[in-house]
């Protein structure tokens, strides 16, 4: 093995110029470790950004971790890029960068652009590749027609390490490929259009759920290789299931091998803790005002979209990025140049990120987890919006769960929690989330948030789900909720799939399948998800009976659906409801059906009468079962 580093560069002057100006969005093609051929000799090219370094060397098993034999060369252009070619190295080589700062501090760092990392708790990078012979061209070709904002989007949010463990050993993770074998038929059975993975990027601390990332370009080795993850995504695509990844540009941990003080300086983060340290998560906030950092992050977003063929990114903790005083007390934050609390650098970054994503991949989804009333999160950047495609509707989620937790006898006093959402429902393109955060840390599972005995809990849960699937907006449900998991989510074990042996849980999963089927089959539920004229209250004031009635509308008036919710255990016989059309109305879905563990109370729907009611020209009489939801449509 040659004990030297050759001068070599993948960077052109234009690359360097783009990087330094914050406009290079394909940095993964240049930085990191790349197996290449130089003058007929195979080896590995390394490059890393470390402007405060006086020396950078590559150390690994190949040189017995000697920090002196394989030193990289610093570029002449003051870009802070160190690079070089080491002959004889191949994929699979384990390495770190040995960095000596200008102040003499010695650091050992993993490669920020590594495509693979050692299995935690080990922390070295591994020379690897994202080459894969993809077989999902048909999905990619048709993706634009499948996933537009006027199409059904029903997301199954999941954490790969705790969805299902090895049947032979519950302590062992499944490989991405084994997950594919179990997950694809399960998603097809449940009927979701997309899965969303909690962060799959490499993270040292498993209980962080993946939100404390050290390897932004490395799929975690806990579940296999990059190609194994690609196989999982490909199998989902082959079955017309989209893939969304959680992405975390908001903060990173202080692990010694990670980005924190990478070259002995505050390179990726702010030096001033009032801007650079996150008090809630004890982590570090990216310096969005630094051009090279923006290039790093946007390159990372495009990397997952390009190399892993993912169909969307859900951006975590956007609110923490937007506000300089987020979770801070007085005098613990620095106002912006105009004296305000808005993080103008983060705003600029988010706009640039969304512009880059939709420029390169116009047929994917960019989704914000943003919990405040920041205006224009899903408005185009040219209209001074942030440019996201969708935003989580956190207010709707909080109000809805608060309402359903109430004993039905008290719900008449909380009626407005169910109706208030329509005041602002069309200000943004909203996704309705019942996410992982709602079933952990003492919040209980969704089924145990519901009041009453076992039957009432499941009846309430089905009514909750029917309301979610028929309200305006796209849908997201966290794993386990689809079959009424009784325990809180535990990241250290599999879901309680054994519950599916029992009728209430098995039939709840069947109900989710029926909801997803109707959602995908009925244009009124998705064509105008984000338009005010796609939703109309018919009855929103019957607080005494806790009954809600509304219409969902598509482009064709004949597609209109009538939704009736009776959220008390009392049957509402001959309940008169206004309808827009004459004729018969038939029940498409009844959450009280015995098929879903309901009481199977007989639902009777009269023919319409020319009797105006509830501001509608016609009306029908309906017997509405207890704690139920009904979806009706005009009979053909």
XYZ file of C-alpha atoms in Angstrom:
636
model
C 0.000 0.000 0.000
C 1.412 3.390 -0.988
C 2.063 5.557 2.057
C 1.308 8.911 0.474
C -1.429 11.209 -0.807
C -1.443 12.500 -4.380
C -2.555 15.976 -5.337
C -5.941 15.676 -7.015
C -9.224 17.573 -7.117
C -12.794 16.987 -8.204
C -13.525 20.690 -7.721
C -13.514 23.170 -10.562
C -13.104 26.863 -9.877
C -16.812 27.192 -10.621
C -17.651 24.529 -8.006
C -15.663 26.434 -5.409
C -17.307 29.703 -6.375
C -20.773 28.175 -6.057
C -19.901 26.592 -2.714
C -18.563 29.809 -1.233
C -21.600 31.754 -2.443
C -24.033 29.177 -1.015
C -25.316 28.092 -4.414
C -23.760 24.628 -4.872
C -26.537 22.114 -4.257
C -24.778 18.925 -5.408
C -21.856 18.982 -2.993
C -22.140 15.235 -2.432
C -20.660 14.788 -5.906
C -17.470 16.504 -4.717
C -17.042 16.278 -0.942
C -16.596 13.069 1.004
C -14.846 9.906 -0.157
C -15.090 8.683 -3.751
C -13.559 5.595 -5.357
C -12.050 6.828 -8.618
C -9.380 5.921 -11.147
C -6.421 8.297 -11.530
C -4.025 7.504 -14.369
C -5.036 3.867 -14.342
C -4.733 3.489 -10.577
C -7.783 2.903 -8.427
C -8.010 4.629 -5.085
C -10.093 6.989 -3.007
C -10.361 10.751 -3.322
C -11.079 12.557 -0.048
C -12.216 16.133 0.434
C -13.431 17.998 3.490
C -14.204 21.578 4.466
C -12.096 22.695 7.442
C -11.034 26.360 7.035
C -9.720 26.644 10.610
C -7.426 23.631 10.272
C -3.649 23.763 10.106
C -3.524 20.094 9.146
C -5.996 17.425 7.975
C -5.064 13.763 7.627
C -6.996 10.620 6.755
C -6.555 7.849 9.284
C -7.954 4.347 9.281
C -7.170 0.677 9.482
C -5.147 1.033 6.281
C -2.475 3.112 8.077
C -2.970 1.848 11.641
C -4.733 5.142 12.449
C -1.495 7.063 12.028
C -2.291 10.815 11.864
C 0.926 11.685 10.004
C 1.231 9.465 6.927
C -1.766 10.542 4.840
C -2.190 14.291 5.062
C -4.516 16.074 2.667
C -3.614 19.236 0.762
C -5.337 22.541 1.384
C -6.547 24.370 -1.711
C -4.799 27.580 -2.682
C -8.054 29.549 -3.079
C -8.782 30.083 0.644
C -11.952 28.004 0.353
C -10.922 25.927 3.365
C -11.191 22.712 1.325
C -8.665 19.950 2.025
C -8.350 17.160 -0.523
C -6.200 14.423 -2.025
C -6.124 11.001 -3.657
C -4.923 7.892 -1.802
C -4.089 5.034 -4.200
C -5.054 1.489 -3.380
C -8.030 2.154 -1.121
C -11.458 0.697 -1.923
C -15.075 0.669 -0.805
C -15.426 -0.644 2.713
C -12.389 1.227 4.070
C -12.983 2.649 7.564
C -11.648 6.149 8.202
C -11.826 9.439 10.079
C -10.304 12.863 9.567
C -7.540 13.755 12.009
C -7.733 17.535 12.245
C -5.310 19.924 13.935
C -6.858 23.351 14.350
C -5.022 26.645 13.918
C -5.010 26.830 17.718
C -3.294 23.427 17.983
C -6.392 21.486 19.084
C -6.404 17.873 17.885
C -9.742 16.486 16.702
C -10.920 13.188 15.255
C -13.988 13.629 13.065
C -16.275 11.473 10.976
C -16.745 12.620 7.390
C -19.774 14.966 7.129
C -20.379 13.647 3.592
C -19.788 9.944 4.300
C -22.291 7.665 2.585
C -21.988 5.039 5.290
C -20.952 4.892 8.938
C -19.942 2.226 11.389
C -22.663 0.623 13.446
C -23.114 2.705 16.613
C -21.623 3.036 19.175
C -18.625 2.987 16.809
C -18.279 6.293 15.018
C -15.947 6.029 12.003
C -16.975 6.642 8.404
C -16.872 3.971 5.703
C -15.951 4.486 2.061
C -19.095 3.483 0.213
C -21.250 4.116 -2.823
C -24.867 4.875 -3.629
C -24.714 2.936 -6.885
C -27.826 0.813 -7.308
C -29.555 -0.723 -10.297
C -32.963 0.842 -9.748
C -36.145 -0.777 -11.079
C -38.698 1.904 -10.183
C -38.643 3.935 -13.394
C -42.367 3.444 -13.953
C -43.154 4.945 -10.530
C -40.866 7.929 -11.115
C -42.295 8.501 -14.580
C -45.860 8.587 -13.248
C -45.115 10.220 -9.887
C -46.192 13.685 -10.965
C -49.637 12.408 -11.936
C -49.996 10.485 -8.667
C -48.892 12.876 -5.958
C -50.129 16.366 -6.856
C -51.854 18.558 -4.291
C -55.184 17.525 -5.834
C -54.480 13.840 -5.237
C -55.044 11.645 -2.157
C -52.127 11.657 0.281
C -52.546 9.277 3.226
C -49.309 8.803 5.151
C -48.288 5.989 7.492
C -45.656 7.507 9.773
C -43.237 4.943 11.165
C -39.950 4.345 12.952
C -38.013 1.552 11.298
C -36.363 0.195 14.436
C -39.575 -0.226 16.409
C -42.165 -1.040 13.771
C -41.217 -4.688 13.808
C -38.273 -6.526 15.367
C -36.782 -9.899 14.477
C -39.289 -12.661 15.342
C -36.376 -14.858 16.439
C -34.861 -12.226 18.742
C -36.874 -9.155 19.835
C -33.596 -7.380 20.625
C -32.471 -7.531 16.999
C -33.374 -5.009 14.304
C -34.687 -6.218 10.987
C -32.657 -5.436 7.885
C -34.156 -2.922 5.436
C -34.804 -5.851 3.060
C -36.623 -7.881 5.703
C -38.674 -4.804 6.566
C -39.629 -4.539 2.889
C -40.993 -8.103 2.863
C -43.241 -7.391 5.834
C -44.058 -3.727 5.244
C -45.201 -3.737 1.621
C -48.093 -6.212 2.079
C -49.040 -4.519 5.348
C -49.290 -1.061 3.748
C -51.242 -2.542 0.858
C -53.641 -4.121 3.356
C -54.066 -0.848 5.252
C -54.352 1.183 2.055
C -52.019 4.122 2.731
C -50.593 6.007 -0.248
C -47.270 6.875 1.444
C -45.004 5.837 4.257
C -42.998 8.392 6.187
C -39.847 7.224 7.934
C -38.617 8.965 11.040
C -35.002 10.001 10.275
C -32.976 7.225 8.650
C -29.771 9.293 8.669
C -27.016 8.021 10.957
C -27.441 9.022 14.587
C -25.357 7.914 17.571
C -28.123 7.861 20.200
C -30.927 5.458 19.287
C -33.491 6.876 21.791
C -33.290 10.221 19.954
C -35.535 8.474 17.372
C -33.075 9.679 14.715
C -33.528 13.395 15.313
C -29.944 13.933 16.562
C -28.005 13.337 13.354
C -24.248 13.025 12.863
C -24.200 11.423 9.393
C -26.466 13.506 7.193
C -25.583 11.596 4.014
C -25.371 8.122 5.585
C -28.353 5.806 5.932
C -28.096 4.331 9.416
C -26.212 1.041 9.481
C -28.524 -0.326 12.169
C -30.743 -1.778 9.454
C -28.217 -2.515 6.714
C -26.418 -0.885 3.810
C -27.409 2.062 1.585
C -28.404 -0.445 -1.079
C -30.617 -2.287 1.408
C -32.533 0.928 2.075
C -32.789 1.529 -1.661
C -34.294 -1.939 -2.037
C -36.943 -1.085 0.578
C -37.830 2.168 -1.208
C -37.868 0.412 -4.573
C -40.221 -2.309 -3.315
C -42.600 0.333 -2.000
C -42.474 2.171 -5.322
C -43.145 -1.030 -7.259
C -46.353 -1.293 -5.255
C -47.330 2.347 -5.864
C -46.441 3.477 -2.341
C -44.586 6.776 -1.977
C -41.792 7.390 0.539
C -41.347 10.527 2.641
C -38.314 11.063 4.893
C -38.107 13.145 8.028
C -35.318 15.674 7.538
C -33.671 17.647 10.338
C -31.961 20.901 9.246
C -32.788 22.553 12.572
C -30.087 21.230 14.886
C -27.377 18.615 15.452
C -25.824 16.959 18.541
C -22.520 17.767 20.239
C -20.985 14.312 19.800
C -17.213 14.626 19.489
C -17.061 12.928 16.074
C -19.878 15.051 14.590
C -20.305 18.540 13.179
C -19.917 20.440 16.456
C -16.742 22.577 16.380
C -15.712 20.530 13.382
C -12.319 22.136 12.772
C -11.875 23.652 16.223
C -14.097 26.584 15.284
C -17.856 27.024 15.237
C -18.059 26.016 11.608
C -21.582 24.707 11.089
C -23.150 26.424 14.112
C -23.189 29.930 15.601
C -20.502 30.676 18.131
C -22.871 32.769 20.265
C -25.004 30.312 22.246
C -27.928 32.740 22.105
C -28.196 31.831 18.426
C -26.286 28.569 18.213
C -27.469 26.396 21.109
C -30.888 24.805 21.447
C -31.963 24.843 25.112
C -34.671 22.164 24.757
C -32.652 19.541 22.937
C -29.153 20.480 24.200
C -28.034 20.564 20.593
C -26.539 23.067 18.176
C -28.332 25.218 15.625
C -27.031 25.528 12.088
C -25.656 28.913 11.049
C -28.057 29.651 8.185
C -26.260 32.890 7.466
C -23.134 31.048 6.364
C -23.150 30.323 2.657
C -21.281 27.043 2.893
C -23.690 25.741 5.545
C -26.707 26.468 3.343
C -24.989 24.637 0.492
C -24.381 21.665 2.798
C -28.006 21.452 3.914
C -29.660 21.991 0.543
C -27.243 19.507 -1.031
C -28.298 17.020 1.617
C -31.981 17.502 0.804
C -31.381 16.963 -2.916
C -29.136 13.991 -2.160
C -31.983 11.984 -0.631
C -34.356 12.966 -3.417
C -31.880 12.085 -6.149
C -29.869 9.142 -4.868
C -32.601 7.430 -2.833
C -35.565 8.338 -5.069
C -37.625 9.542 -2.111
C -40.872 11.318 -2.860
C -40.875 13.998 -0.205
C -39.191 15.524 2.815
C -40.969 16.411 6.039
C -38.918 19.185 7.620
C -38.712 18.837 11.385
C -39.031 21.646 13.939
C -39.529 24.519 11.488
C -40.918 26.758 14.250
C -37.640 26.448 16.165
C -35.840 27.723 13.074
C -38.133 30.667 12.383
C -38.015 32.355 15.789
C -34.858 33.654 17.469
C -36.604 33.541 20.857
C -37.956 29.991 20.416
C -37.987 28.335 23.860
C -35.784 31.125 25.246
C -36.279 33.516 28.130
C -35.756 37.259 27.975
C -32.104 38.216 27.413
C -31.335 34.704 26.107
C -31.721 35.646 22.449
C -30.496 38.270 19.999
C -33.031 40.279 17.928
C -32.593 40.499 14.180
C -31.257 43.619 12.467
C -34.717 45.191 12.618
C -35.191 44.403 16.290
C -37.625 41.534 15.670
C -37.757 37.915 16.779
C -37.826 36.431 13.275
C -34.722 34.520 12.193
C -34.258 36.181 8.831
C -31.340 33.923 7.905
C -33.454 30.811 8.521
C -36.326 32.297 6.517
C -33.957 32.895 3.603
C -32.616 29.356 3.910
C -36.074 27.735 3.949
C -37.152 29.687 0.883
C -33.972 28.721 -0.943
C -34.370 25.095 0.125
C -37.924 24.878 -1.220
C -37.017 26.637 -4.449
C -34.172 24.171 -5.016
C -36.310 21.132 -4.176
C -39.163 22.066 -6.496
C -36.818 23.236 -9.256
C -35.021 19.897 -9.362
C -37.949 17.681 -8.323
C -41.278 19.373 -9.122
C -43.186 16.131 -8.446
C -42.262 15.648 -4.759
C -43.710 16.960 -1.489
C -42.021 19.389 0.886
C -43.849 19.343 4.228
C -43.319 21.649 7.210
C -43.773 20.629 10.803
C -44.599 24.171 11.895
C -46.769 24.802 14.940
C -47.256 28.583 14.934
C -49.294 31.045 12.903
C -46.350 32.113 10.748
C -48.011 33.447 7.585
C -47.538 31.877 4.181
C -45.698 28.666 5.076
C -47.201 26.962 2.004
C -47.384 30.027 -0.195
C -44.908 30.373 -3.089
C -41.709 32.251 -2.403
C -42.567 34.756 -5.128
C -45.595 35.655 -2.991
C -43.329 36.045 0.053
C -44.206 32.587 1.364
C -41.764 29.961 2.607
C -42.557 27.743 -0.384
C -43.536 24.474 1.325
C -46.061 22.195 -0.337
C -47.864 21.282 2.886
C -47.857 22.114 6.592
C -48.906 20.050 9.592
C -52.178 21.352 11.043
C -51.130 21.220 14.701
C -53.990 23.396 15.964
C -56.602 21.100 14.413
C -54.862 18.077 15.911
C -54.738 19.589 19.417
C -58.360 20.774 19.317
C -59.648 17.474 17.931
C -57.873 15.295 20.487
C -58.937 17.644 23.273
C -62.566 17.273 22.175
C -62.473 13.484 21.849
C -60.875 13.084 25.288
C -63.997 14.598 26.813
C -66.713 12.346 28.151
C -69.576 12.548 25.606
C -71.831 14.071 28.266
C -69.518 17.099 28.363
C -68.861 17.450 24.648
C -71.692 19.932 24.170
C -69.575 22.422 26.119
C -66.604 21.965 23.748
C -68.456 21.963 20.425
C -66.404 24.821 18.972
C -63.195 22.769 19.172
C -64.537 20.742 16.260
C -65.674 23.708 14.215
C -62.924 26.258 14.866
C -60.495 24.578 12.466
C -62.473 25.744 9.448
C -61.777 29.362 10.421
C -58.181 28.933 9.240
C -58.236 25.579 7.409
C -57.646 27.138 4.009
C -54.957 29.648 4.947
C -52.373 26.948 4.231
C -52.144 23.555 2.514
C -52.679 21.523 5.654
C -51.839 17.926 6.512
C -53.822 16.478 9.436
C -51.338 14.679 11.724
C -51.860 12.158 14.482
C -48.133 11.739 14.844
C -45.580 9.991 17.050
C -45.459 12.957 19.439
C -49.065 12.288 20.477
C -48.540 8.698 21.639
C -45.402 8.952 23.792
C -44.072 10.522 27.006
C -47.183 9.890 29.070
C -49.682 11.121 26.462
C -51.149 7.610 26.042
C -52.031 5.808 22.841
C -54.878 7.158 20.729
C -57.268 4.389 21.823
C -56.611 5.184 25.486
C -57.238 8.882 24.951
C -60.832 7.892 24.164
C -63.365 7.841 27.047
C -65.707 5.017 28.013
C -65.583 1.232 28.134
C -63.834 -0.879 25.497
C -66.685 -0.670 22.993
C -66.989 3.101 23.412
C -63.229 3.604 23.106
C -63.153 1.830 19.766
C -66.333 3.564 18.587
C -64.832 6.934 19.480
C -61.603 6.024 17.720
C -63.423 5.061 14.525
C -65.410 8.298 14.617
C -62.172 10.213 15.119
C -60.609 8.539 12.102
C -63.685 9.075 9.919
C -63.637 12.754 10.863
C -59.935 12.992 10.011
C -60.320 11.281 6.635
C -63.302 13.430 5.618
C -62.015 16.791 6.854
C -60.146 18.993 4.385
C -56.426 18.289 4.118
C -54.114 15.332 3.633
C -53.722 12.633 6.312
C -50.981 11.237 8.572
C -51.295 8.459 11.146
C -48.505 7.065 13.312
C -47.811 3.352 13.326
C -49.833 1.261 15.757
C -52.732 3.690 15.696
C -54.170 1.891 12.674
C -55.092 -1.109 14.813
C -55.638 0.613 18.133
C -52.360 -0.194 19.890
C -53.098 0.122 23.605
C -49.634 0.923 24.929
C -47.636 4.038 24.187
C -45.013 3.850 21.474
C -41.810 2.324 22.830
C -38.793 2.865 20.602
C -37.104 -0.186 22.123
C -39.619 -2.802 21.021
C -41.858 -3.868 18.190
C -45.458 -2.776 17.839
C -47.944 -5.052 19.573
C -48.990 -6.889 16.418
C -50.319 -9.749 18.552
C -53.318 -7.496 19.266
C -54.494 -8.210 15.732
C -55.558 -11.629 16.986
C -58.386 -9.842 18.796
C -61.545 -8.698 17.040
C -61.604 -4.991 18.049
C -58.061 -4.424 16.795
C -58.392 -6.542 13.664
C -61.591 -4.744 12.722
C -60.061 -1.325 13.419
C -57.356 -2.080 10.858
C -60.100 -3.143 8.449
C -61.829 0.192 9.060
C -58.620 2.089 8.229
C -58.445 0.118 4.981
C -62.027 1.115 4.174
C -61.322 4.767 4.967
C -58.224 4.772 2.777
C -60.156 3.088 -0.029
C -62.977 5.641 0.056
C -60.455 8.477 0.353
C -58.700 7.304 -2.814
C -61.926 6.468 -4.679
C -63.965 9.604 -3.968
C -62.674 12.771 -5.707
C -64.651 14.974 -3.310
C -62.240 13.961 -0.543
C -59.060 15.088 -2.322
C -59.615 17.245 -5.413
C -60.176 20.381 -3.329
C -58.312 19.443 -0.161
C -56.902 22.943 0.210
C -59.766 25.006 -1.196
C -62.569 26.569 0.805
C -65.182 25.588 -1.752
C -64.338 21.929 -1.157
C -65.898 22.002 2.332
C -69.283 23.252 3.526
C -70.830 23.051 6.966
C -74.444 21.886 6.846
C -74.916 21.684 10.621
C -72.271 23.075 12.944
C -74.431 24.410 15.771
C -76.098 21.357 17.276
C -73.988 21.325 20.414
C -76.774 19.798 22.539
C -76.724 16.594 20.484
C -73.004 16.783 19.551
C -73.920 16.226 15.917
C -71.871 17.652 13.037
C -72.850 17.556 9.364
C -70.790 18.787 6.420
C -70.360 18.374 2.695
C -67.147 17.559 0.865
C -66.980 18.634 -2.764
C -64.872 17.852 -5.799
C -64.780 19.361 -9.249
C -67.968 17.561 -10.317
C -71.056 18.462 -8.207
C -72.256 14.858 -8.547
C -69.272 13.717 -6.491
C -70.421 15.521 -3.339
C -70.330 13.554 -0.090
C -72.387 14.137 3.031
C -70.655 13.405 6.347
C -72.617 12.961 9.593
C -70.951 12.636 12.996
C -72.902 11.666 16.118
C -70.410 11.962 18.967
C -72.575 10.771 21.853
C -73.700 7.209 22.711
C -77.328 8.229 22.035
C -78.971 7.122 18.781
C -80.364 10.034 16.747
C -83.474 8.618 15.108
C -85.137 10.482 12.238
C -82.562 13.250 12.403
C -83.415 15.713 9.655
C -80.500 16.875 7.524
C -80.386 19.363 4.658
C -78.996 18.114 1.344
C -78.162 19.938 -1.889
C -79.819 17.435 -4.276
C -83.085 15.555 -4.586
C -83.258 11.778 -4.812
C -81.875 8.903 -2.794
C -78.745 9.146 -0.655
C -76.876 5.924 0.064
C -74.427 5.101 2.840
C -70.881 4.555 1.565
C -69.354 3.963 4.977
C -70.745 3.466 8.460
C -68.245 3.383 11.308
C -70.834 1.608 13.463
C -70.965 -1.404 11.153
C -70.442 -4.785 12.786
C -67.665 -5.338 10.251
C -65.674 -2.699 12.183
C -66.708 -3.839 15.701
C -69.683 -1.477 15.779
C -73.164 -2.042 17.177
C -74.642 -2.435 13.678
C -77.578 -0.203 14.588
C -79.878 -0.043 11.524
C -79.215 3.087 9.472
C -82.329 4.305 7.704
C -82.109 7.103 5.153
C -85.321 8.497 3.718
C -85.687 9.749 0.176
C -85.148 13.474 -0.055
C -88.061 15.834 0.373
C -88.463 19.273 -1.099
C -88.299 20.631 2.417
C -85.539 23.229 2.811
C -83.429 22.556 5.889
C -80.099 23.772 7.208
C -79.817 26.253 4.326
C -80.147 23.417 1.800
C -82.998 23.138 -0.769
C -83.884 19.539 0.153
C -83.687 17.364 3.254
C -83.556 13.750 4.335
C -84.266 11.927 7.561
C -81.487 9.711 8.910
C -81.218 7.347 11.861
C -77.681 7.990 13.089
C -76.002 5.276 15.204
C -74.273 6.040 18.511
C -70.675 7.350 18.565
C -70.470 7.047 14.818
C -69.650 8.630 11.525
C -71.524 8.153 8.259
C -70.462 8.997 4.717
C -73.373 9.362 2.274
C -73.517 9.999 -1.442
C -76.360 10.671 -3.839
C -77.389 7.374 -5.416
C -76.940 7.109 -9.168
